[in-house]
CSV table of C-alpha atoms and ligand atoms in Angstrom, one decimal:
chain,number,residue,atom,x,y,z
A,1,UNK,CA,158.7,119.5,104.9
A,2,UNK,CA,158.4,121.4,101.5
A,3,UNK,CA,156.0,124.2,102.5
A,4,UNK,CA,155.3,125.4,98.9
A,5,UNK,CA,151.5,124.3,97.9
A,6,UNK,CA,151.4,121.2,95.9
A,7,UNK,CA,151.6,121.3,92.3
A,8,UNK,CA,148.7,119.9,90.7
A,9,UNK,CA,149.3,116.5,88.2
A,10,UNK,CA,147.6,116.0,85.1
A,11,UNK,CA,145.3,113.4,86.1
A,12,UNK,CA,145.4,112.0,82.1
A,13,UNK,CA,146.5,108.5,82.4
A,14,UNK,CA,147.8,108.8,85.8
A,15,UNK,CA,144.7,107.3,87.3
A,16,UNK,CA,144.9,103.9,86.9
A,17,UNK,CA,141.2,103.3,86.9
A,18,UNK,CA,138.6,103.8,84.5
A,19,UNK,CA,136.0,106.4,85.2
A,20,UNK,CA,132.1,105.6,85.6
A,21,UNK,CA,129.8,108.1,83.7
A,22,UNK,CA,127.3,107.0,85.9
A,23,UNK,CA,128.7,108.7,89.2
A,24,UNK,CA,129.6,111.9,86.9
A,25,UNK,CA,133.2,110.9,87.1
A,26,UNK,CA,134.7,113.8,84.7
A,27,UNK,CA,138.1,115.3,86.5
A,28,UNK,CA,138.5,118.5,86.0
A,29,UNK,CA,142.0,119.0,84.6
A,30,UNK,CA,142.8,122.5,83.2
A,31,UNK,CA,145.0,123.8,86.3
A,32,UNK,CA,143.7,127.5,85.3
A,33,UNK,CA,140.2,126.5,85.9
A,34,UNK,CA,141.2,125.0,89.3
A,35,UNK,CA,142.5,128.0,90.3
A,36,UNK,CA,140.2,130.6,88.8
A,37,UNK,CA,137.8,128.4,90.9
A,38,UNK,CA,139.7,128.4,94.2
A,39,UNK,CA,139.9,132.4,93.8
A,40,UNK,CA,136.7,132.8,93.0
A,41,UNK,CA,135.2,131.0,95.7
A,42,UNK,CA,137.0,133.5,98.2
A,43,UNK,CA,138.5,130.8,100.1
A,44,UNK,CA,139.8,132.4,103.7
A,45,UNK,CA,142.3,130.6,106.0
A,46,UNK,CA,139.8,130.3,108.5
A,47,UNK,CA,137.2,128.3,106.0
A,48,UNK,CA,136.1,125.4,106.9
A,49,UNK,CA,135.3,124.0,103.6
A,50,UNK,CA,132.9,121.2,102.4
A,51,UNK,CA,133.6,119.7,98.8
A,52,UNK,CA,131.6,117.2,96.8
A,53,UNK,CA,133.0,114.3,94.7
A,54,UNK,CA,136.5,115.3,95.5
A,55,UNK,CA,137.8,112.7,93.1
A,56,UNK,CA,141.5,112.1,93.0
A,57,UNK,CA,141.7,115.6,94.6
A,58,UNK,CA,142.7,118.0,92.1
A,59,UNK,CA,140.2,120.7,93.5
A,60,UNK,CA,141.0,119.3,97.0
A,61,UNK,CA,144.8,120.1,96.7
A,62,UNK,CA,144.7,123.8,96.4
A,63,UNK,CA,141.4,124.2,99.1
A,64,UNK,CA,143.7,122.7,101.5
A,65,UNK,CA,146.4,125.2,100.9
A,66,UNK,CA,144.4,127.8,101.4
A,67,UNK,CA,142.1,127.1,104.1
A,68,UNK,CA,141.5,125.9,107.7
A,69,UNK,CA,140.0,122.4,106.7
A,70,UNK,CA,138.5,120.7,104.0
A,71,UNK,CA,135.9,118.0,104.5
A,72,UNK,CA,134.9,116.2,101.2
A,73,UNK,CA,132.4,113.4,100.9
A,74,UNK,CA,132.8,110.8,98.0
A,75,UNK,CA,131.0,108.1,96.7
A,76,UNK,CA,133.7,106.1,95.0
A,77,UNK,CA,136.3,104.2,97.2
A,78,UNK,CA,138.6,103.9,94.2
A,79,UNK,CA,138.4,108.1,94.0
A,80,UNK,CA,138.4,107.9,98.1
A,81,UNK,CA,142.0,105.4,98.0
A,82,UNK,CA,143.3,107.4,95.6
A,83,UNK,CA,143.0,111.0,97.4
A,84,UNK,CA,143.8,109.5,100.5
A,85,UNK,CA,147.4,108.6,99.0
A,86,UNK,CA,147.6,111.9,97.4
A,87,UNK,CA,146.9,113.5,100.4
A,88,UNK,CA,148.7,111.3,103.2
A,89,UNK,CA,152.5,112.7,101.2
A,90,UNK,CA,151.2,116.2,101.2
A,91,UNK,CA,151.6,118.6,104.1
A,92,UNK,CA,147.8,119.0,104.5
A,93,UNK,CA,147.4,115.4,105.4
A,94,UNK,CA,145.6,116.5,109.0
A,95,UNK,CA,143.4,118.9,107.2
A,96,UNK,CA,141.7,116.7,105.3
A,97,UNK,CA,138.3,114.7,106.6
A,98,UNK,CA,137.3,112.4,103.6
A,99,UNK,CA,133.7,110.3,104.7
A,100,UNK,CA,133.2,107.7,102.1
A,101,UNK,CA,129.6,107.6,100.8
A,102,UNK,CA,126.7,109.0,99.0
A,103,UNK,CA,126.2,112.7,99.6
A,104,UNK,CA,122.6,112.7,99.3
A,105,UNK,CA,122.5,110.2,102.2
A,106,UNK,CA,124.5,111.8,104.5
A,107,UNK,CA,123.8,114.9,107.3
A,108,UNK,CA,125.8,117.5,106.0
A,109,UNK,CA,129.3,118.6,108.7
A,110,UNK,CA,129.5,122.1,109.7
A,111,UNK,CA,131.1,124.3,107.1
A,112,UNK,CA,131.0,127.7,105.9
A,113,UNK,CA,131.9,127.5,102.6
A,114,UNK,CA,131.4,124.8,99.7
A,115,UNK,CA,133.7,124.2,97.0
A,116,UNK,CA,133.2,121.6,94.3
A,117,UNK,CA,133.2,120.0,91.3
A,118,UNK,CA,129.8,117.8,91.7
A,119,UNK,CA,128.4,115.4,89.6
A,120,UNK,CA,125.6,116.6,87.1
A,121,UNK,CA,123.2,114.1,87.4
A,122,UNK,CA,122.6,115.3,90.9
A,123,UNK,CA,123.0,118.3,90.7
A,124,UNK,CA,119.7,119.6,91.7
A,125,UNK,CA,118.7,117.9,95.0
A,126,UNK,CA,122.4,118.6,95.8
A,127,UNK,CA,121.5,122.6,95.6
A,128,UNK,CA,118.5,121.9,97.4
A,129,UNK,CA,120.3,120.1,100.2
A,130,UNK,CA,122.6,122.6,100.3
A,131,UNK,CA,120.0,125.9,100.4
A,132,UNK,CA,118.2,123.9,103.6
A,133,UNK,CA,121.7,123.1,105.5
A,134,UNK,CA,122.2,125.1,108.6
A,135,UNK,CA,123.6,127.0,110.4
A,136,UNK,CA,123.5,129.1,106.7
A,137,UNK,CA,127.1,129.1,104.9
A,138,UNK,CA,128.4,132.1,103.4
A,139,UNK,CA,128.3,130.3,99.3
A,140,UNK,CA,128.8,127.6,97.4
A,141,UNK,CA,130.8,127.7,94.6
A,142,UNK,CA,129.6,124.7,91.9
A,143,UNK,CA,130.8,123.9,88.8
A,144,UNK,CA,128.0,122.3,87.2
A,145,UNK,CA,126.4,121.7,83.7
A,146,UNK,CA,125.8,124.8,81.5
A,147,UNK,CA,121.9,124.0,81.1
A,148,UNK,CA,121.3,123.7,84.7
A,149,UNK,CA,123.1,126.9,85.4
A,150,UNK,CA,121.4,128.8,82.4
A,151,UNK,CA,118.1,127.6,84.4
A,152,UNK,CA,119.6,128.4,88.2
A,153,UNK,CA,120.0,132.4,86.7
A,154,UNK,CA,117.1,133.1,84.8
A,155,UNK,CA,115.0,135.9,85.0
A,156,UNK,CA,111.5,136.2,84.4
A,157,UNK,CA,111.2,136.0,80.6
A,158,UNK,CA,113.8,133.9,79.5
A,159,UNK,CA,113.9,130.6,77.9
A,160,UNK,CA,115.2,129.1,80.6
A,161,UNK,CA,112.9,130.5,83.7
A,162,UNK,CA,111.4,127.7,85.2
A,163,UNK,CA,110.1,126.1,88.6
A,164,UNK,CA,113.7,125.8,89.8
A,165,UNK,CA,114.8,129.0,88.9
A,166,UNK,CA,111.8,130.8,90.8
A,167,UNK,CA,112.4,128.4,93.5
A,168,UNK,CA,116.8,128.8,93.6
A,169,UNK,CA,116.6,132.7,93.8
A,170,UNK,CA,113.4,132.5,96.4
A,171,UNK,CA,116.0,130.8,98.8
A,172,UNK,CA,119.0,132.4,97.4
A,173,UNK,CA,121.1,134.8,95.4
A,174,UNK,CA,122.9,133.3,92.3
A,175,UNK,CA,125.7,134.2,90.3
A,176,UNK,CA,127.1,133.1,87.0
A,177,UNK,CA,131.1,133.5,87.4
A,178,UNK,CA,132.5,131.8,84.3
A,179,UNK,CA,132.0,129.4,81.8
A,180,UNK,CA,133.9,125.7,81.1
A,181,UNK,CA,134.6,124.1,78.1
A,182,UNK,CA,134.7,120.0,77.5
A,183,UNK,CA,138.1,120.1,77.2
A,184,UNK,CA,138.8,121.4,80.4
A,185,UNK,CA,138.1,117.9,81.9
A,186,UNK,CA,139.3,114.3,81.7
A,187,UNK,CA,137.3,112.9,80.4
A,188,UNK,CA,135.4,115.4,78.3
A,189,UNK,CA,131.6,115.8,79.5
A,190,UNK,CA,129.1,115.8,76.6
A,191,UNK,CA,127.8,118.9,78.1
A,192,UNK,CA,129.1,122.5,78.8
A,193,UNK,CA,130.0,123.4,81.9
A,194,UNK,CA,129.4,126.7,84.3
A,195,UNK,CA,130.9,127.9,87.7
A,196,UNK,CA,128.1,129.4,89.7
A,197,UNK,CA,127.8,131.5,93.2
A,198,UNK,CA,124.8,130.5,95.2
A,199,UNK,CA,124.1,132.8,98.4
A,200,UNK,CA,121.6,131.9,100.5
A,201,UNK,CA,119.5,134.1,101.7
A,202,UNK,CA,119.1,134.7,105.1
A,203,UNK,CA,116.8,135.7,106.7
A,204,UNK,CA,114.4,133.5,104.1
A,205,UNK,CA,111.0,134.9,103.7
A,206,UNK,CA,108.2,134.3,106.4
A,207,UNK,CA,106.1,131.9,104.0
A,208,UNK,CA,104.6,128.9,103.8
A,209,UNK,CA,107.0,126.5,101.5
A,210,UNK,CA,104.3,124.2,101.5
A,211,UNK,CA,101.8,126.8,99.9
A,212,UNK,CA,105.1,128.0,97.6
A,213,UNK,CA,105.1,124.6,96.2
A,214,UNK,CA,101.6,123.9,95.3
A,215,UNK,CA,101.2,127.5,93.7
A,216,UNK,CA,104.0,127.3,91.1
A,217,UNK,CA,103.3,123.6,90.6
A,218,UNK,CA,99.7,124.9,89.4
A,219,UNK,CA,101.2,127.8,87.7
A,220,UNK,CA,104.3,126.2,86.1
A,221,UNK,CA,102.3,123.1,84.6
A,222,UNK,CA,101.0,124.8,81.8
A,223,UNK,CA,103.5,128.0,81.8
A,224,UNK,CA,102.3,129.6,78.6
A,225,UNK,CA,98.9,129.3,79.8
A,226,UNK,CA,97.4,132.6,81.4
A,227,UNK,CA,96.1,132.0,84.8
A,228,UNK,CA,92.8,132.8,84.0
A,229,UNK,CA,93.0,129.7,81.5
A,230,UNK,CA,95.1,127.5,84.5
A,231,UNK,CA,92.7,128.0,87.3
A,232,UNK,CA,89.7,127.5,85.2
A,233,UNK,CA,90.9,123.6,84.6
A,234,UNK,CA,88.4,121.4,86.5
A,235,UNK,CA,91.0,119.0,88.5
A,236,UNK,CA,92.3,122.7,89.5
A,237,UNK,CA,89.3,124.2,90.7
A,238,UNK,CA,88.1,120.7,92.2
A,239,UNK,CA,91.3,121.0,93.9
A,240,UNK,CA,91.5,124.1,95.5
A,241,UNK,CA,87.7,124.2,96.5
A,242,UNK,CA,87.9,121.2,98.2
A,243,UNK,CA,91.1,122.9,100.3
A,244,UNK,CA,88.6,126.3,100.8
A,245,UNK,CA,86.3,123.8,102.6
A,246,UNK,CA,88.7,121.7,104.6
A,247,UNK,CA,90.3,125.0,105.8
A,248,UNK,CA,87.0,126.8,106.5
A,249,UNK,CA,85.9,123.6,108.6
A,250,UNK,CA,89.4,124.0,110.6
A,251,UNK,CA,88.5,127.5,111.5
A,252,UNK,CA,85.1,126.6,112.4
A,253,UNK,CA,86.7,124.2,114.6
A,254,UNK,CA,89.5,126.5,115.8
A,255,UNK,CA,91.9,124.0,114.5
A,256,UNK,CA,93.6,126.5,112.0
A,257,UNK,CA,98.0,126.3,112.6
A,258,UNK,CA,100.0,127.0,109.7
A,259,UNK,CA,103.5,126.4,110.7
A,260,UNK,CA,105.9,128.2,108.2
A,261,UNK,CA,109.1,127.4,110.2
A,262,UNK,CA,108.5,123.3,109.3
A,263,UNK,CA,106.8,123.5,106.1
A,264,UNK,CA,110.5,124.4,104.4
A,265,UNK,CA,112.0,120.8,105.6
A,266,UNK,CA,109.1,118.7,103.0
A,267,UNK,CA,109.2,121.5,100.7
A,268,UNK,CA,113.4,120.9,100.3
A,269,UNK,CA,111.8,117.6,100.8
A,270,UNK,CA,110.1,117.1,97.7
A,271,UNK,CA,112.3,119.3,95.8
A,272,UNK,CA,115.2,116.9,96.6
A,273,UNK,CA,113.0,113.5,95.6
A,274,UNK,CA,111.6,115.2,92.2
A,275,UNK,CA,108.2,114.5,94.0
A,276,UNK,CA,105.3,115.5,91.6
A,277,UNK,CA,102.9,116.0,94.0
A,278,UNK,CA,100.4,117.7,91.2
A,279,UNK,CA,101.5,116.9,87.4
A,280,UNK,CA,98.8,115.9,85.9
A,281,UNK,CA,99.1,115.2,82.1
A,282,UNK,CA,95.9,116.5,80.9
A,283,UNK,CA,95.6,119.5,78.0
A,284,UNK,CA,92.4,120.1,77.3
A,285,UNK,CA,90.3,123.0,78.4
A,286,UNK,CA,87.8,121.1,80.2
A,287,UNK,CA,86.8,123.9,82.3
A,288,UNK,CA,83.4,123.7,79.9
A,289,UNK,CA,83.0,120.8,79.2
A,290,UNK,CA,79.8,119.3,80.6
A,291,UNK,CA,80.2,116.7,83.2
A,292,UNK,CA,78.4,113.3,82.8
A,293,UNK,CA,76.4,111.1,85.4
A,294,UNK,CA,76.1,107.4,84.9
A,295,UNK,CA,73.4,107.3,82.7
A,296,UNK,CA,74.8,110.1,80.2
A,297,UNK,CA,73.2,112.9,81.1
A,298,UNK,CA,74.3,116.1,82.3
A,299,UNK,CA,75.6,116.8,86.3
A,300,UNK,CA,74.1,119.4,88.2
A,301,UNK,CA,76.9,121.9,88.5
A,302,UNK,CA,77.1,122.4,92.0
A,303,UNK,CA,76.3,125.9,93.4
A,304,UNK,CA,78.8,126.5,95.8
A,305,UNK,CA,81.6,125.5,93.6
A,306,UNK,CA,80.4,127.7,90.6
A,307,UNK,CA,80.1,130.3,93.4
A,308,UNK,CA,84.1,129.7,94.4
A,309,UNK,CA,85.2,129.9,90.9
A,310,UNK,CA,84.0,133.2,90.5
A,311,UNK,CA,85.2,134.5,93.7
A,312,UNK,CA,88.7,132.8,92.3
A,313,UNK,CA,87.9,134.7,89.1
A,314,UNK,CA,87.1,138.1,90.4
A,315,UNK,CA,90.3,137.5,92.9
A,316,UNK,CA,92.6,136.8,89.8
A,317,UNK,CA,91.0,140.0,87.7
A,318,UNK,CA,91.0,142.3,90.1
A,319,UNK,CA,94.8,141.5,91.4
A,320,UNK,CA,95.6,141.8,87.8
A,321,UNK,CA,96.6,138.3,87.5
A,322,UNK,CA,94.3,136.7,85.2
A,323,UNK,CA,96.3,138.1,81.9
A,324,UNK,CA,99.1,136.8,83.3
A,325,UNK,CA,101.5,133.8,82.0
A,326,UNK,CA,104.2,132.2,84.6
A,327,UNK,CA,107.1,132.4,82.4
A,328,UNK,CA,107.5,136.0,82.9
A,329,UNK,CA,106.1,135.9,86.3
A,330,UNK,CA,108.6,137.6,88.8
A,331,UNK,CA,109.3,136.2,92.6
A,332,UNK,CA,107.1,139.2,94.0
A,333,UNK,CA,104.0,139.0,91.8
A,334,UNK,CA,104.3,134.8,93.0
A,335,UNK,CA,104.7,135.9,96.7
A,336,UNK,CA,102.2,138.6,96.2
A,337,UNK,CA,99.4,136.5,94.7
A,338,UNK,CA,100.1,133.7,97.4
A,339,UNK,CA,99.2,136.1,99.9
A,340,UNK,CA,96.2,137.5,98.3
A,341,UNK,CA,95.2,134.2,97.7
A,342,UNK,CA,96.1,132.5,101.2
A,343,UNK,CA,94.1,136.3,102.8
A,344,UNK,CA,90.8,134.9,100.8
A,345,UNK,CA,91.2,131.3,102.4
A,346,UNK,CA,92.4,129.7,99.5
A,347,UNK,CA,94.8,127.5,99.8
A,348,UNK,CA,97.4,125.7,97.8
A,349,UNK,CA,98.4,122.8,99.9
B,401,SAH,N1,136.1,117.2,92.0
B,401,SAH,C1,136.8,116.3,91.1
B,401,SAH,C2,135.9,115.1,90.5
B,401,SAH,C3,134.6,115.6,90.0
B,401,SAH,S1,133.7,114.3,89.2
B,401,SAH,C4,137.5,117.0,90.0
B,401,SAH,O1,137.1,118.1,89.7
B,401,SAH,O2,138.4,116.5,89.4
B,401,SAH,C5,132.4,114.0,90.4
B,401,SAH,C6,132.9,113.2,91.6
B,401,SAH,O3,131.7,113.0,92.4
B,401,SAH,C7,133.4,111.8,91.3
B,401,SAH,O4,134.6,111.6,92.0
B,401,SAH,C8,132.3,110.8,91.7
B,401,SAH,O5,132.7,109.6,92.2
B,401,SAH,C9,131.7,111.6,92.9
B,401,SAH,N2,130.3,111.3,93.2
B,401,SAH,C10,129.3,110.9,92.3
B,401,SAH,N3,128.2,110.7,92.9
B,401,SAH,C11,128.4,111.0,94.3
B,401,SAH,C12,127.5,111.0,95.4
B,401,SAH,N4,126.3,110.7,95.4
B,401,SAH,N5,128.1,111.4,96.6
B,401,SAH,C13,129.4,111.8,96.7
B,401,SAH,N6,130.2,111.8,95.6
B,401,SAH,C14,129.7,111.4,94.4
């Protein structure tokens, strides 16, 4: 058997299928890029490596050479009969375990290192799947869309810091390694494209996700807003008083658990289904505005919720977070003001 790795074919024309934009079918075709990527990744002979959308395999070709086993998942049987002819005439035939299916659905194998080219449109439930696989992986190398990576790396600041960025680097450490052009794939993506590093981190830190979540949904809805302006909002502040009560009845009640180890699983959860648990579209500061019974007059404000506003108020002024605006909000001050705010029995979830 020829021992020499498997030169990688221009896939240009030699597929004899069309490809579907719909499942993010660009091949990636520049044999530089495929190996830049392959180094990059710090592939070791004892890897046991997982790869996404293999395609017709021109990623999967040098993992194989390089490592212990490659396990790809694929969506397309067309892509999956292909391979699996490529493969079957190589010398890495019994290295390869190819699952045909959707790689959303699926429970993820064991593997300690992922390698891939994935589809864009899913890109970000795929790096949430990944961050809350275990046992924890040493990195995933992902060639994804420019955008998404710009948004995966920012810092605090930037145009591009947003919910996922805060909530990537809480869970991990990424790296931007290099950048892709269009042409470097068959056929050309109308996007750019990046190869990124993603660590996780482990240990993660002893939070509750579930609490995570609600606070930067609050505090990422209106991200130019101060917090002083954010909390003031009525559906806000109706929110979170009504959670100050329901928690101080549990601890009347002795009926106060908060288990951090589960709340991660809905957390990754929601993240992975784009669930919106708290968008509401609604820009007005109605903080002041006067609230109207049936027959047009003015409500009563209610005492006890004035009186929790200002306790919110005082909090967020004397924690030096009222001046503050999300977008250049770093991890800590988010952690920090969860816990001052979780320590005064408000609660975000
Ligand atoms: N890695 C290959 C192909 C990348 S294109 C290369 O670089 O050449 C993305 C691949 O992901 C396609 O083969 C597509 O069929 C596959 N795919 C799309 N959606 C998928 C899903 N939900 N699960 C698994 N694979 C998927």
């Amino acid at each position: 058997m020829d021992k020499k790795p498997q030169k990688i074919k221009s896939v240009s024309g030699a597929v004899g299928f069309s490809m579907q934009k719909s499942k993010g079918q660009h091949l990636l075709k520049n044999p530089k890029i495929l190996e830049a990527i392959k180094n990059k990744s710090g592939i070791k002979s004892t890897d046991i490596v997982l790869e996404i959308g293999p395609g017709t395999g021109n990623l999967t070709m040098l993992l194989l050479a390089e490592s212990k086993k490659v396990i790809a998942i694929e969506l397309d049987p067309r892509m999956v009969a292909q391979l699996l002819k490529r493969v079957s005439v190589s010398e890495y035939h019994n290295k390869l375990q190819l699952i045909q299916g959707d790689v959303l659905k699926q429970k993820l194998p064991f593997f300690n290192l992922c390698v891939a080219n994935i589809p864009y449109q899913i890109s970000s439930p795929i790096v949430f799947k990944l961050l809350n696989h275990r046992p924890f992986f040493r990195c995933a190398v992902l060639l994804i869309q420019r955008e998404f990576a710009m948004r995966l790396i920012a810092k605090p600041g930037s145009e591009f810091y947003c919910r996922l960025s805060v909530n990537v680097q809480l869970l991990s450490k990424v790296e931007h390694l290099m950048k892709v052009s269009k042409n470097d794939f068959n056929p050309p993506p109308k996007v750019e494209s990046s190869v990124v590093r993603i660590e996780p981190k482990n240990p993660l830190p002893n939070i509750n996700f579930m609490e995570w979540d609600g606070l930067l949904r609050i505090c990422f809805n209106r991200k130019n807003k101060t917090l002083g302006a954010i909390f003031k909002q009525k559906y806000i502040l109706d929110l979170l008083f009504n959670n100050f009560k329901k928690f101080e009845k549990m601890k009347e009640n002795n009926n106060f658990k908060v288990n951090n180890e589960e709340s991660i699983n809905q957390f990754i959860k929601n993240e992975m289904e784009g669930n919106d648990i708290m968008e509401v579209e609604n820009d007005i500061d109605d903080d002041d505005k006067k609230e109207k019974n049936d027959d047009g007059k003015n409500k009563e404000k209610d005492p006890e919720k004035e009186k929790f506003k200002s306790m919110l108020m005082d909090i967020l002024t004397k924690e030096d977070y009222i001046n503050k605006r999300a977008i250049k909000m770093s991890i800590d001050e988010f952690l920090k003001l969860l816990d001052i705010l979780n320590n005064n029995g408000i609660h975000l979830n």
